[in-house]
Tab-separated table of C-alpha atoms in Angstrom:
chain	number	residue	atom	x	y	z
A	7	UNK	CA	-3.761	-10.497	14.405
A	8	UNK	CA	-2.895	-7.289	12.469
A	9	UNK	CA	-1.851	-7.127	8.968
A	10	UNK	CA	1.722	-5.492	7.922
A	11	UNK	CA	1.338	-2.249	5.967
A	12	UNK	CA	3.958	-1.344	3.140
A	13	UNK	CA	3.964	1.815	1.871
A	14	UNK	CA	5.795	3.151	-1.038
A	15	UNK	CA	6.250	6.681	-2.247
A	16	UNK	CA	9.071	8.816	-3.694
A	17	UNK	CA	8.121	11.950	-1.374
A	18	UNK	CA	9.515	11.771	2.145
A	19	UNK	CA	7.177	13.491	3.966
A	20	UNK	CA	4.163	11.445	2.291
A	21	UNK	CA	5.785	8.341	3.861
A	22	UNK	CA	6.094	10.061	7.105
A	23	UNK	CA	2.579	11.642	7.471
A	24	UNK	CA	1.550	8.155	6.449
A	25	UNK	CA	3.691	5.895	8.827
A	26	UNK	CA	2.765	8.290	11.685
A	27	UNK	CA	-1.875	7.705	11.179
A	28	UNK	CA	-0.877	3.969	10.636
A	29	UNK	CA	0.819	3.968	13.826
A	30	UNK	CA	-1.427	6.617	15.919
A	31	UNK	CA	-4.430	4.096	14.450
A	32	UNK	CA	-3.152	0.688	15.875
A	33	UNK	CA	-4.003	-1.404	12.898
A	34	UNK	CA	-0.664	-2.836	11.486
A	35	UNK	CA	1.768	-5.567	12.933
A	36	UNK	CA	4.310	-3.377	11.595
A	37	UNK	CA	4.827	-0.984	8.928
A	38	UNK	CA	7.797	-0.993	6.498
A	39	UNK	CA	8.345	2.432	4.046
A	40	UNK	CA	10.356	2.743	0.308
A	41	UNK	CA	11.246	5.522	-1.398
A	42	UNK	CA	12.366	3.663	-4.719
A	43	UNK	CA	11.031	0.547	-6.519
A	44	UNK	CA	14.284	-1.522	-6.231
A	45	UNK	CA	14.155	-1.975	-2.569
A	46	UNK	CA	10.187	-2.458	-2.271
A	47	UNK	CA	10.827	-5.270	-5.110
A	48	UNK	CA	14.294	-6.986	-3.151
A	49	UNK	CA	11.406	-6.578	-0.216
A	50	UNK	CA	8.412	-7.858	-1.985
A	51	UNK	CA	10.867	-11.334	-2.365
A	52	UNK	CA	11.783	-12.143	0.558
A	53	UNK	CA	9.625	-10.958	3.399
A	54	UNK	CA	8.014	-12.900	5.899
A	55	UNK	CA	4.373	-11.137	5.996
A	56	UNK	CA	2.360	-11.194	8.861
A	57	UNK	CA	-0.358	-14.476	8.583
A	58	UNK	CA	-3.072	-11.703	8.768
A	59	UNK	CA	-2.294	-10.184	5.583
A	60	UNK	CA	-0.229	-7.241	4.081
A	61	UNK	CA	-1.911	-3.521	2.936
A	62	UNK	CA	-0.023	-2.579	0.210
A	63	UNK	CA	0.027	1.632	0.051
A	64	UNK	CA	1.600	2.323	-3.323
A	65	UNK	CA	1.976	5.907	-5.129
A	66	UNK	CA	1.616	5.039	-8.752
A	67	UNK	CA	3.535	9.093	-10.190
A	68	UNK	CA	7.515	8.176	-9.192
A	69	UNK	CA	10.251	8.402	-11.598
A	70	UNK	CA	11.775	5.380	-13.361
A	71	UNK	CA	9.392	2.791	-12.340
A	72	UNK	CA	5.868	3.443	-11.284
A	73	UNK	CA	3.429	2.099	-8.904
A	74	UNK	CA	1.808	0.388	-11.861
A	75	UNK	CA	5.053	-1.971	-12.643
A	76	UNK	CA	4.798	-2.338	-8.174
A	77	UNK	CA	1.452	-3.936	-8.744
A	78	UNK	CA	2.874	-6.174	-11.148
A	79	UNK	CA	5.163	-7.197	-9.187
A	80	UNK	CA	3.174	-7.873	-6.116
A	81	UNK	CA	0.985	-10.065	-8.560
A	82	UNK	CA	3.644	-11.886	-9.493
A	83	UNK	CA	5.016	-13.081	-6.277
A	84	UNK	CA	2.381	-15.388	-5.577
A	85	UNK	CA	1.895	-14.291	-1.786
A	86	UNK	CA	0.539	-16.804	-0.005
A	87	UNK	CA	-1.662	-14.327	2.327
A	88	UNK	CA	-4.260	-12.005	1.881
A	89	UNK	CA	-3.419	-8.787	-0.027
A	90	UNK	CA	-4.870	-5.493	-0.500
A	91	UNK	CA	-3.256	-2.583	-2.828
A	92	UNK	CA	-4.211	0.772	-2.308
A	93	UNK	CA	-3.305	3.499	-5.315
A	94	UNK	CA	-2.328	6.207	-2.999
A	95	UNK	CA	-2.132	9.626	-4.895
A	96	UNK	CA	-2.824	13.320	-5.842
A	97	UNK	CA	-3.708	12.691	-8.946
A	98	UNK	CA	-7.328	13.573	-10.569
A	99	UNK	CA	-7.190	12.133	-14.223
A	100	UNK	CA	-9.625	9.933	-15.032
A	101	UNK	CA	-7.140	7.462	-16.826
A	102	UNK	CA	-5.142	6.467	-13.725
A	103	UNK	CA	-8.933	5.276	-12.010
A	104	UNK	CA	-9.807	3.698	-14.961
A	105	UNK	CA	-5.980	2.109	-15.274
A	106	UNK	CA	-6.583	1.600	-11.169
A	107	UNK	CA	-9.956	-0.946	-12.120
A	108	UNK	CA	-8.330	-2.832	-14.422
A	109	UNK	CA	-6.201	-4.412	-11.858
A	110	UNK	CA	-8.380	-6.982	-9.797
A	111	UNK	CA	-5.485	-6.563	-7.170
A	112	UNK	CA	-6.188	-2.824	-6.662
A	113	UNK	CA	-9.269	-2.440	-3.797
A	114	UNK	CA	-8.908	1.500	-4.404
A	115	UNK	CA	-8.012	4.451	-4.772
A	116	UNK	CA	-7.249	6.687	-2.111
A	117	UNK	CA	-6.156	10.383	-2.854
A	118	UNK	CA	-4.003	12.372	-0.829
A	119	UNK	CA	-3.206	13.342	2.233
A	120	UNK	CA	-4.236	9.845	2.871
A	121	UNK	CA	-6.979	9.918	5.929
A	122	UNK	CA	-7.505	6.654	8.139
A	123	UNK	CA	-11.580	6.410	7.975
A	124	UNK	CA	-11.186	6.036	3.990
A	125	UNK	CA	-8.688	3.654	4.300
A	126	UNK	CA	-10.502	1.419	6.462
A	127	UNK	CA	-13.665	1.597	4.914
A	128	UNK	CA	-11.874	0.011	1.770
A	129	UNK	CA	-9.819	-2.511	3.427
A	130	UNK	CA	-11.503	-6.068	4.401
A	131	UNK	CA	-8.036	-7.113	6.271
A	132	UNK	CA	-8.549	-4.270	8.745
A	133	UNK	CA	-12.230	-4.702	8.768
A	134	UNK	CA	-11.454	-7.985	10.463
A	135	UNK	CA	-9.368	-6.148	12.487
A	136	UNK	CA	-11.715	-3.822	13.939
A	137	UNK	CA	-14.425	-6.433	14.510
């Protein structure tokens, strides 16, 4: 069974480009996208996940709320399935990695444009997958 991907980024295309190697890899159940915090949170709620798992692909620079206060979120909705958060972004300062560790939700760090191999080489759910 194939875990459910959720990705979350303010920049269009990003979600796109995304979507389209999640899909052209095979790995996900199904993938769902969010350009704003609100409706990844009304989301986060209420979803029925896949029993495999969800891959959480969050970009932590948006404006009003960041991928930071996602995380927290996530953590707080006591998910009963296995989760993995990836920090997808562009961003080089040493603060956000050392932010990024802090969380024992956060498996990595990926930095953009976002390639499959890196992905799956962080990610025990697809792992199993693969196997």
């Amino acid at each position: 069974m194939k875990p459910d991907f959720i990705l979350l980024d303010d920049d269009e295309i990003t979600l796109l480009i995304q979507k389209r190697l999640i899909m052209r890899s095979e790995l996900a159940r199904a993938i769902h996208t969010f350009q704003n915090c609100e409706d990844f949170f009304s989301f986060v709620q209420t979803a029925q996940f896949s029993p495999a798992g969800a891959v959480f692909m969050l970009d932590i620079n948006m404006p009003q709320i960041s991928g930071w206060d996602c995380i927290t979120v996530i953590e707080s909705a006591n998910l009963q399935i296995p989760f993995e958060i990836f920090i997808v972004t562009s961003s080089v300062d040493p603060a956000d990695l050392e932010k990024a560790a802090a969380y024992q939700s956060v498996n990595a760090v990926i930095c953009k444009p976002v390639e499959i191999d890196a992905l799956f080489n962080q990610s025990s759910l697809l792992h199993q997958e693969k196997v």
